[in-house]
Structures are given as structure tokens and as C-alpha cells.
XYZ file of C-alpha atoms in Angstrom:
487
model
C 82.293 86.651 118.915
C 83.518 86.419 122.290
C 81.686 89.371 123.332
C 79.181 91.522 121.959
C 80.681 94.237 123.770
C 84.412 93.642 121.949
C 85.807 96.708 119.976
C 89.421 97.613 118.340
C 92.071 96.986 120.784
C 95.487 98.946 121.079
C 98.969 97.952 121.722
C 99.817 98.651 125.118
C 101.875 95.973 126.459
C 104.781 99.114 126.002
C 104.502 102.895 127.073
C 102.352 105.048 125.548
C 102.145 109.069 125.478
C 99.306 110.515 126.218
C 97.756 114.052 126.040
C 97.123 116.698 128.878
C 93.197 117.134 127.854
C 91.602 117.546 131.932
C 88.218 116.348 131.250
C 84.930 117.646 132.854
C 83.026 115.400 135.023
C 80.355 117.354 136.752
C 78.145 116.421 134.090
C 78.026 113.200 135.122
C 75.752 111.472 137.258
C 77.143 111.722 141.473
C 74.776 109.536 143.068
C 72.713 106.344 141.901
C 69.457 108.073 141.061
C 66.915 105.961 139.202
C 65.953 107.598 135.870
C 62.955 108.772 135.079
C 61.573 107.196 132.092
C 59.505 108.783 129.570
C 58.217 108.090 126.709
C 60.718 109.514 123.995
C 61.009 107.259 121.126
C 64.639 107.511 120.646
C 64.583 106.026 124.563
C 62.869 103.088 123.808
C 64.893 99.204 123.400
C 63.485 95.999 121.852
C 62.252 94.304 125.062
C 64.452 91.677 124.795
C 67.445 93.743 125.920
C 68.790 93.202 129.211
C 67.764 96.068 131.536
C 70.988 96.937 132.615
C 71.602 97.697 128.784
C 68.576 99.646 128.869
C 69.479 101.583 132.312
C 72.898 102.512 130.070
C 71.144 103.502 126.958
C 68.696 105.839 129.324
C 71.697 107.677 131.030
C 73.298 108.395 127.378
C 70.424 109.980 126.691
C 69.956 111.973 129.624
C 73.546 113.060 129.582
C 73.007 114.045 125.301
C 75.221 111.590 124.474
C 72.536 110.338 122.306
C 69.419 112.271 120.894
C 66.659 111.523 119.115
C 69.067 112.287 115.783
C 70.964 109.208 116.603
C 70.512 106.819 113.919
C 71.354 103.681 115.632
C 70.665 102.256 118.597
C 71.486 98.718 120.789
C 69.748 95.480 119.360
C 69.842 91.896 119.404
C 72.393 90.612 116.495
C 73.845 87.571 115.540
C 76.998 88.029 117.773
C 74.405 88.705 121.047
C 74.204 92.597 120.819
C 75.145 95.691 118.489
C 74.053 99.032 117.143
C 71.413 98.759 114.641
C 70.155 101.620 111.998
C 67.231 103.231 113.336
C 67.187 104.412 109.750
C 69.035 104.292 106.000
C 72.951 105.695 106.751
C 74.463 106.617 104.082
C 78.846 105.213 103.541
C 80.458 108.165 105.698
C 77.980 109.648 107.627
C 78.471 110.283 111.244
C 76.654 107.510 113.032
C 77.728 108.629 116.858
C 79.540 111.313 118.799
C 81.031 111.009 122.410
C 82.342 113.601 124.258
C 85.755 113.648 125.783
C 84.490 113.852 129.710
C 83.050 110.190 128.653
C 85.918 108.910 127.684
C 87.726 106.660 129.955
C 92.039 106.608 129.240
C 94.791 107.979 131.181
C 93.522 111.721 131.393
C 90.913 110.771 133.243
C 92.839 108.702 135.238
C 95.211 111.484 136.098
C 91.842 113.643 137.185
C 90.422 110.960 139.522
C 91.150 110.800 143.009
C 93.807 108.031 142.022
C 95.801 109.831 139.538
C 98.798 111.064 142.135
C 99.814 107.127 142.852
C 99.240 106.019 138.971
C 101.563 108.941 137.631
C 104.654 106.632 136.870
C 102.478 103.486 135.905
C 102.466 102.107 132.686
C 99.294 103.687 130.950
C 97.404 100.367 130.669
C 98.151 99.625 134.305
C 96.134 102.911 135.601
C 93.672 102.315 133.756
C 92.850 98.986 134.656
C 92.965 100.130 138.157
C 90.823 102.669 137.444
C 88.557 100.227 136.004
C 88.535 98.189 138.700
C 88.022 100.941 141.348
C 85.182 102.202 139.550
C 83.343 98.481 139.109
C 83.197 97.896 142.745
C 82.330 101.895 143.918
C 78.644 102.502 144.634
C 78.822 106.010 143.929
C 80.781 105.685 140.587
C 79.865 108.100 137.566
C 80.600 105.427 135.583
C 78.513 102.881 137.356
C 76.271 102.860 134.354
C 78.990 101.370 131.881
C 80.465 98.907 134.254
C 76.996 97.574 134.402
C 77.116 96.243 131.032
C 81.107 95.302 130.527
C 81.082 91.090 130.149
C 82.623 89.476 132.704
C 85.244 88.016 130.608
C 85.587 87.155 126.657
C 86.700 84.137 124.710
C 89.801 85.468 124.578
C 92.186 82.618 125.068
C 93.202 84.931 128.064
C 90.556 83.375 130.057
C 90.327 79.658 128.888
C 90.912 76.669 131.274
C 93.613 74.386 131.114
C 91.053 71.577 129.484
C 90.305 74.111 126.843
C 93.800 75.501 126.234
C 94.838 71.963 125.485
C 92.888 72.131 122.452
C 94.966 74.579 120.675
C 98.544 72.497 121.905
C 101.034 73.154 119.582
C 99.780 76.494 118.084
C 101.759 79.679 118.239
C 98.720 81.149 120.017
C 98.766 78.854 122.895
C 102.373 79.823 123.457
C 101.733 83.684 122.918
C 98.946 83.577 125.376
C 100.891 81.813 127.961
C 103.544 84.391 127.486
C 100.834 87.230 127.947
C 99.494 85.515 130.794
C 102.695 85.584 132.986
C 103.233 89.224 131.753
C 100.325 90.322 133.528
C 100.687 88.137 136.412
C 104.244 89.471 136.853
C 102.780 92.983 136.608
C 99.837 92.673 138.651
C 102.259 91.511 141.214
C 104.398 94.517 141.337
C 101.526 97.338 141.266
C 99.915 95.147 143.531
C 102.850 95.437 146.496
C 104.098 99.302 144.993
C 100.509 100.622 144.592
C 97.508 98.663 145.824
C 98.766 97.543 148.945
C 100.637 100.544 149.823
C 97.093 102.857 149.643
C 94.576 101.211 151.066
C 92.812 104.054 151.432
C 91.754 104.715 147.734
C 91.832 100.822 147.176
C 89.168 99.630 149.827
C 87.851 96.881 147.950
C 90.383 93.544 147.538
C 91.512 93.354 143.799
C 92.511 89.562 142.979
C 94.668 88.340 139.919
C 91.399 87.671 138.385
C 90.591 90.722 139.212
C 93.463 92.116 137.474
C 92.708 89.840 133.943
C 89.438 91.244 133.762
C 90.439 94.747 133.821
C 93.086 93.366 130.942
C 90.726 91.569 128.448
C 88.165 94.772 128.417
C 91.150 97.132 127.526
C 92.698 94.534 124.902
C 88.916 94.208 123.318
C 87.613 96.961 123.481
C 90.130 100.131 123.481
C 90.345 102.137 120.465
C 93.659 103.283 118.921
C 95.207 105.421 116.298
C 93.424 108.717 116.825
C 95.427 111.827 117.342
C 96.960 111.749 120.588
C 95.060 108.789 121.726
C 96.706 105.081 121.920
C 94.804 103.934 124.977
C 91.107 105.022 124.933
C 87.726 103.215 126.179
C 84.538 104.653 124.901
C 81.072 104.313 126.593
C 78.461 103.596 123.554
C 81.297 103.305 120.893
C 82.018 100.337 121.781
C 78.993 98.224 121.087
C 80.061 98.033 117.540
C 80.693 94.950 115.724
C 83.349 93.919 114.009
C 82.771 92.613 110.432
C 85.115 91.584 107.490
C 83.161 93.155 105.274
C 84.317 96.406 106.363
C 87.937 96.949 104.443
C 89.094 99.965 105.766
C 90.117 101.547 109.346
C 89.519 105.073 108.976
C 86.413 104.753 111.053
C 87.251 106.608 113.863
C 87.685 110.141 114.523
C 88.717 113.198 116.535
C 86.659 116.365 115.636
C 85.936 119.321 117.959
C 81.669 119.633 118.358
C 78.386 120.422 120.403
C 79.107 118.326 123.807
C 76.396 119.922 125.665
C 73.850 122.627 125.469
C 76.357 125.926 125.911
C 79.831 123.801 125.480
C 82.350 122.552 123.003
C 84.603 119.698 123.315
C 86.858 117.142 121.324
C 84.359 114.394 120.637
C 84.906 110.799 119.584
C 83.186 110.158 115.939
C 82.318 107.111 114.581
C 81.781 106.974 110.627
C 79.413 104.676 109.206
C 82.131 102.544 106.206
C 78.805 101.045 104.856
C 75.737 101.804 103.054
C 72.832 101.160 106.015
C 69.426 100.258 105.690
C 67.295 100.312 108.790
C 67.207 97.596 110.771
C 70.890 96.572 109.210
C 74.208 96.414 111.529
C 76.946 99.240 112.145
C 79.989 97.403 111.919
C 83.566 98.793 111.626
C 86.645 96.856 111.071
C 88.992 96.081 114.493
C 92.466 95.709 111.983
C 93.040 94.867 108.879
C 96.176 93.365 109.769
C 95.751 90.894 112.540
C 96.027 87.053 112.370
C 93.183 84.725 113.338
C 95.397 84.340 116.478
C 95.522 88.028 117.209
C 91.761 88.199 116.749
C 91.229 84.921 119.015
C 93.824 86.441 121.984
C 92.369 90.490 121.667
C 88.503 89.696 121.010
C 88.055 86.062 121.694
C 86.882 85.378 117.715
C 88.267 84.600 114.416
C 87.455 85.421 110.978
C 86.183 81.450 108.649
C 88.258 83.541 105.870
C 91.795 81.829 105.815
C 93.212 85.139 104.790
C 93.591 86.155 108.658
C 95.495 82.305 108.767
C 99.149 83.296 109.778
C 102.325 81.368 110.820
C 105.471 83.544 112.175
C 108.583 82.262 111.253
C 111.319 83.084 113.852
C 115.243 84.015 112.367
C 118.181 84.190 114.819
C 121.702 84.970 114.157
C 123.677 83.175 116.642
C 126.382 84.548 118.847
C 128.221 81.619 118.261
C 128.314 81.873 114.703
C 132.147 82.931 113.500
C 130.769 85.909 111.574
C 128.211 87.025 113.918
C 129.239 90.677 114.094
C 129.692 90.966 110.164
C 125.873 89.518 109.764
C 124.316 91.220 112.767
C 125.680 94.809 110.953
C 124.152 94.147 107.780
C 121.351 93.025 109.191
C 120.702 95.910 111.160
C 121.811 98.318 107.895
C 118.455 96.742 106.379
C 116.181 97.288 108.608
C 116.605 94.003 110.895
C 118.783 92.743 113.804
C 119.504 89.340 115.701
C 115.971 88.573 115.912
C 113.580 88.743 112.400
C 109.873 87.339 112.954
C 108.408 86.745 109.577
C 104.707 86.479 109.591
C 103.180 84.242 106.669
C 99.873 84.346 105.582
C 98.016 81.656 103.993
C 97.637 82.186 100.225
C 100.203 84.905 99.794
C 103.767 85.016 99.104
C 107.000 85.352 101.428
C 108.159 88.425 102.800
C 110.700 89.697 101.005
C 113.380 90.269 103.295
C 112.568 86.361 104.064
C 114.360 84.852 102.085
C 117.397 87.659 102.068
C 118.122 86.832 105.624
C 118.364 83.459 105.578
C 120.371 83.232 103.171
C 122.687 85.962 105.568
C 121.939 83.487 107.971
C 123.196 80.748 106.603
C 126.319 82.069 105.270
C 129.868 80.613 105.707
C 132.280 78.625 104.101
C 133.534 79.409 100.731
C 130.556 82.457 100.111
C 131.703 84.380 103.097
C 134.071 86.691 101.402
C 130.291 88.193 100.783
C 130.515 89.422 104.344
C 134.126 91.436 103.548
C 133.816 95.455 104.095
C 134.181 95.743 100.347
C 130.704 94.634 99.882
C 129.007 96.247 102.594
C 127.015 98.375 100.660
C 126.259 95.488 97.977
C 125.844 92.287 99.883
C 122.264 92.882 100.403
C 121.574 92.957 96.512
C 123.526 90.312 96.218
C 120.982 88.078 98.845
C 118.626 88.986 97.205
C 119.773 86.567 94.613
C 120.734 82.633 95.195
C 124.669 82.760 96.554
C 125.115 79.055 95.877
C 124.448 75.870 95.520
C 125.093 75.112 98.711
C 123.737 78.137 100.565
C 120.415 77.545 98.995
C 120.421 73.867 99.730
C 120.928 74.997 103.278
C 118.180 76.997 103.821
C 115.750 74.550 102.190
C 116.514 72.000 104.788
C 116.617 74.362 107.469
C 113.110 75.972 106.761
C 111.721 72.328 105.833
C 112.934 70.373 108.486
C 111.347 73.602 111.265
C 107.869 73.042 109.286
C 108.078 69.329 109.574
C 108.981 69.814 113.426
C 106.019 72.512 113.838
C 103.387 70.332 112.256
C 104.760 67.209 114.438
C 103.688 69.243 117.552
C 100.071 69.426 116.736
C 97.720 66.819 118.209
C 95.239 66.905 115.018
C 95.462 66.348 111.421
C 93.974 68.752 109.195
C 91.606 66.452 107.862
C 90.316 66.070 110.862
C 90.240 69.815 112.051
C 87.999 70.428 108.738
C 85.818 67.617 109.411
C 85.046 68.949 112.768
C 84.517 72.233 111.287
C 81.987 71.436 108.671
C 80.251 68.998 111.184
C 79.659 72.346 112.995
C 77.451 72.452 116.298
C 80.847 73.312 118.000
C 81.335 75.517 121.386
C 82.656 79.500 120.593
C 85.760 78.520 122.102
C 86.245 74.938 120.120
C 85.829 76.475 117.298
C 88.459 79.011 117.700
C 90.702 76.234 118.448
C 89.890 73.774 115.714
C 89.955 76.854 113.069
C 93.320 78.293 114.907
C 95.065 75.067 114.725
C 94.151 74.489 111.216
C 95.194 77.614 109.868
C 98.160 77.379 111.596
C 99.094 73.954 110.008
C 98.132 75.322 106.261
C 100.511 77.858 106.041
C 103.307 75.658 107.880
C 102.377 73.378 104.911
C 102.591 76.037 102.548
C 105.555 77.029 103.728
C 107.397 73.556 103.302
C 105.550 73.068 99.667
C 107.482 76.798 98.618
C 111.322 75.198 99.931
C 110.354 71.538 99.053
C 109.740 72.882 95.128
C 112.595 75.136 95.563
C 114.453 71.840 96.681
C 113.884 70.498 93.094
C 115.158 73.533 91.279
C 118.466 73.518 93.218
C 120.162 72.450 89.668
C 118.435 75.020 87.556
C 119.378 78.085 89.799
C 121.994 80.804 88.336
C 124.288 81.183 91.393
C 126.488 84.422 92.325
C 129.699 82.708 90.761
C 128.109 82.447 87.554
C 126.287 85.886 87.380
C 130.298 87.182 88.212
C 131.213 85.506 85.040
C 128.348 86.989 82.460
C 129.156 90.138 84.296
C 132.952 89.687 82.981
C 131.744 88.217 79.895
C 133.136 84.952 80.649
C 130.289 82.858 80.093
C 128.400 82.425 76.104
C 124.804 82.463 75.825
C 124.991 78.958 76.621
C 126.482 79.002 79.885
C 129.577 77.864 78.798
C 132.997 79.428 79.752
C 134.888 80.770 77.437
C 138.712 80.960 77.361
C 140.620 83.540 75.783
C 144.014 82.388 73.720
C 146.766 84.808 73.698
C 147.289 85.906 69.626
């Protein structure tokens, strides 16, 4: 993994709502006090964990996050560090509660002394400052967790130019470039409207750098899809592992609970998906649906499965195309518009809308009387179907000759991607590459094997013509037409 912090992320490059919940800090630690250590069993780390670990685990327990009920606890694991049993869970069983005045999301921005000048940001935004105000404060409350966030991921986020070359060609290099100059641009305009302007509550300088940190933490590590929470970091929760065993999502949960000795709160619940032993791993699942380049630009890993390998096929309607207008309605009257992304995954089948819209795509000529009002509310059925010969020939050699195209930008064979890969002994973030660009060329393969066969049954195809004709019973059971005499 690229961290053994990383955790689900949530999709906030667009606005998110958020709830009015005005958490309770005065619980939490005011002042850098060293904790007195005792000898409470539920306290106690394997050795080998780095103190600053162990200072966090101590203040959990002090503040009852985590009692001597809790049945897991930090330990060294394959991917560096995770939560280990302490004992057998059974599949279900609450493994971890955190209260809400831990939680870190734009509530408790909105309480903290910054919350009048992050109002109209972008959620994500004020909380990365937040983040970053609270890393560099002595007195923090949170000084505890910032202690043990990485100081970066393999996220392709943060990889140098010699190592982004390595994935050239890929639809993740691309994305990430694209991501990259969206925060840059952003950073740059909170920096001037907010930073700058309020010096006062931003005393320490906060660099572009700075500013990707803050990023990759909430990408890797934010949970999402609870009620009224798409933006949420959580202190302890987050240690947990990712794993592909783990097929389901439904991990992670709001419930109302004990969050102190006379008090009540919303807590954060984790649910154990697995059957533990002691001394095995909590792991959840991050998503179910994300690519190997979605796991590679959120967490900075990838899954050796090729069922995470994806390829996203990119449809435009032109606005110079003479039926433009016609296209773009029915388009829209199914669901999708000028632009359709397609994402294919290696070892399954097309989308179906796929091969629908190409086909609208690619309409003119004699088989656009299909685009006439009078078939508004059948066209779509009827692209569902091959329109003609011609049509389908189209599409075949428009969809081959991207793949070929695709696979030409690539500065690898796959051959040699797998040959590096069983070699092994490779770096985290080689590996991502290697297995990235490898995936990535499978599916564009499998892709141009699906139209190249489809190529070869061109002849064998019933087109829309001929379907008219059975319909009007003008074709026998052997295709041929038949002509009526007059008696």
C-alpha cells in the first residue's frame, strides 16, 4: 500500500452538503501534557511501533475512545501498520466506536476559530486548511493525530517526473495531471482570497506542497456514504486496511451511543465484514467499484486481481455533425448527453448503452430517417439492434482504429510489463506502474478483439431493413423476398 494509514476516500472534487451537528471539544486535550503511562493492558503496543503511534493510541485511551473492550488494536502488518484482533471477532460485530467531537469534517471546521473565513469554501478546501493549521499549531487538540498522518502516499499525486514517465500513455497519468492542476489552480485562489488575506489565523506559511499534502490525506483516508456525511476524517478508524477479500461496503456506520461517562453522541462504527481470529487483520473494503487507476491515484496501491483493470472509452457527438441536435436529444432522453465515458473492465462485457450510442453516433446517410420525430420514442430500441451494414462497419473501424492508437502510445509491450512483474523485487511505485500500464493495455486489447470479431460477422448480421421486411411479412423463412402477384 502506499500508506498504512490509507482508508476509503470520498468524492469531493464537487460541493458537498453537510450537516449542522456543533461538536464538543472540551474533552479534548488543550495543552501538550505528557501522558501518564500505566500499566493497563489494553494500553500496551508491540514494541516495535513507532512511539508517536503509541503517544496516539495512549490519548484514545485516555479520552475513552478505546477501552479495555476494544478488540483490536495497532500492529505491524504486511502493508507497515493496521488494527489487529486482540481477540476472535465474530462477521458483524462492532470492532470500534468514535465519537462525533473526534471527528474531523466541515462541522468542525465551522466550530474552529477558522470557520467564519471557510463558510463559502468548497468543503474539501476548509478542511484541508484546517488540516494544515492544526499540523503546524503547538497547542492543537489534534496534535496527537497529526503526529502519525504520512507525509505523503504513493498516490501518483506525489510521484516525480522520472517516475510519472513510467506510466506514459496510461489514462492515469493523464487523470492525475488533470487533478494536479485542479488543485494547483485552487490552492491558488484560497491562497490570495483566504490565506493571504488573514494572516492572523494563518501564521504559519502554507506552500503548494503544503496544500497536496492536506489533499492526498483527505482523498485516502476520508470516509463517505454515511448519513449526512460525504467528507469525514476519523482518528483511529482509519488505520484499517483495505483488503479484496472483503466484498461488501456496508462497513461503516452512524449509530447514536455512550461517548463519555454521563453523555450521548452520534458515534462512528466500524463493523467487523470478517470472521477474526486473534492476532488476524481488520480489513474493510475502500470500493467495490474503483479501477486499479482509481486505487493507484486515491490510496497509492492496486489490487494483482485484473478485475479492478479498467479502460474508459470516451463518446462525443460533434457540433459539427449535420444532425447534432436530433442525436444530442435522444441521447439525453436515455440517460446520456454530448459526452458518454464508458468504463471497460477486463474480463467482462460492454456496457450496454455502448454500443447503442455509437451506433447514434455514427449515424447519417441513408439510416438517418432513424433520427425523424416519428421515431423518437423508438429509435433507441431500434440501436439497440445493428442499423446497417454500413453503420456497423463504421463503428468497428472507429472503435478499432482508437484501440490501435491507445496501445501505440504506450512505451512497453505487455510481454514485457508481465515479465517485469513476475521477476518481482520491484519499488511500490514501479509496480503500480508496470501493473497500471498493463491492465490498461488488456482491456484496450480486449476491446479491439470484441469489434475485430464483430468485423468478421459484418455479412451474417440481420440489419433494420430486413427486420422491416419479416415485420411486413415480406421476407420467407429463408430470407428471401417474396413478391406478391395481383390475381
Amino acid at each position: 500500500m502506499a500508506s498504512v494509514f490509507s482508508i476509503h476516500t470520498s468524492t469531493f472534487l464537487s460541493p458537498l452538503k453537510t450537516t449542522k451537528f456543533r461538536p464538543n471539544f472540551q474533552s479534548l486535550h488543550t495543552s501538550q501534557k505528557p501522558f501518564l503511562l500505566n500499566s493497563l493492558e489494553f494500553k500496551q503496543l508491540d514494541p516495535k511501533i513507532p512511539q508517536q503511534v503509541q503517544t496516539f493510541w495512549n490519548w484514545l485511551c485516555d479520552e475513552g475512545v478505546v477501552s479495555a473492550k476494544t478488540p483490536v488494536k495497532p500492529g505491524i502488518v504486511a502493508e507497515g501498520l493496521g488494527l489487529v484482533a486482540k481477540r476472535d471477532i465474530a462477521k458483524g460485530e462492532t470492532v470500534l466506536e468514535v465519537p462525533r467531537r473526534f471527528w474531523i469534517n466541515p462541522d468542525a471546521v465551522a466550530e474552529s476559530d477558522i470557520g467564519n473565513v471557510c463558510s463559502g469554501l468548497k468543503p474539501w478546501i476548509s478542511v484541508a486548511l484546517f488540516l494544515l493549521r492544526e499540523r503546524w499549531r503547538d497547542d492543537s487538540k489534534w496534535k496527537y493525530y497529526m503526529d502519525v498522518l504520512p507525509e505523503s502516499t504513493d498516490s501518483t499525486i506525489y510521484w516525480s517526473e522520472e517516475e510519472l514517465y513510467e506510466i506514459q500513455g496510461t489514462q492515469l497519468l493523464s487523470t492525475t495531471m488533470g487533478v494536479k492542476d485542479y488543485v494547483q489552480n485552487e490552492f491558488q485562489k484560497v491562497q490570495e482570497e483566504v490565506i493571504l488575506r488573514n494572516k492572523q489565523l494563518f501564521r504559519f506559511p502554507i506552500t503548494l506542497d503544503d496544500f497536496f499534502w492536506a489533499f492526498g490525506m483527505l482523498r485516502s483516508r476520508a470516509f463517505s456514504r454515511l448519513r449526512n456525511q460525504n467528507l469525514i476524517l476519523v482518528p483511529f478508524a482509519d488505520l484499517t486496511n483495505h483488503s479484496a477479500r472483503v466484498t461488501t461496503e456496508d462497513h461503516a456506520h452512524e449509530v447514536r451511543g455512550p461517548a463519555g461517562l454521563f453523555s450521548w453522541d452520534l458515534l462512528f462504527s466500524l463493523r467487523s465484514p470478517l470472521k477474526l481470529k486473534a492476532g488476524d487483520q481488520f480489513f474493510i473494503q475502500y470500493d467495490l467499484n474503483k479501477s486499479n487507476a482509481d486505487m493507484a491515484l486515491d490510496y497509492g496501491f492496486i489490487e494483482p486481481s485484473s478485475g479492478r483493470d479498467a479502460f474508459t472509452l470516451t463518446l462525443e457527438i460533434s457540433e459539427s455533425d449535420d444532425f447534432y441536435g436530433d442525436k444530442l436529444d435522444i441521447a439525453e432522453s436515455n440517460g446520456l448527453g454530448e459526452t458518454a465515458y464508458f468504463d471497460i473492465k477486463l474480463g467482462q462485457s460492454l456496457p450496454p448503452a455502448l454500443i447503442p450510442y455509437l451506433r447514434l453516433v455514427a449515424l447519417g446517410g441513408t439510416d438517418a430517417f432513424l433520427l425523424e420525430s416519428i421515431f423518437r420514442n423508438s429509435v433507441w430500441g431500434h440501436l439497440e439492434l445493428p442499423v446497417s451494414r454500413e453503420n456497423e462497419e463504421l463503428i468497428c473501424k472507429v472503435v478499432r482504429d482508437a484501440c490501435k492508437s491507445a496501445l501505440s502510445g504506450y512505451h512497453t509491450t505487455i510481454e514485457e510489463d508481465e515479465k517485469l512483474l513476475s521477476e518481482g523485487n520491484l519499488s511500490s511505485r514501479f509496480q503500480i506502474a508496470v501493473g497500471i500500464r498493463a491492465g490498461e493495455k488488456k482491456v484496450l486489447q480486449q476491446i479491439d478483439d470484441i469489434f475485430r470479431e464483430r468485423e468478421l460477422e459484418l455479412d451474417e448480421l440481420e440489419y433494420y431493413q430486413e427486420r422491416r421486411l419479416k415485420d411486413l411479412g415480406l421476407v420467407g423463412d429463408q430470407g428471401d423476398i417474396i413478391f406478391w402477384e395481383p390475381k
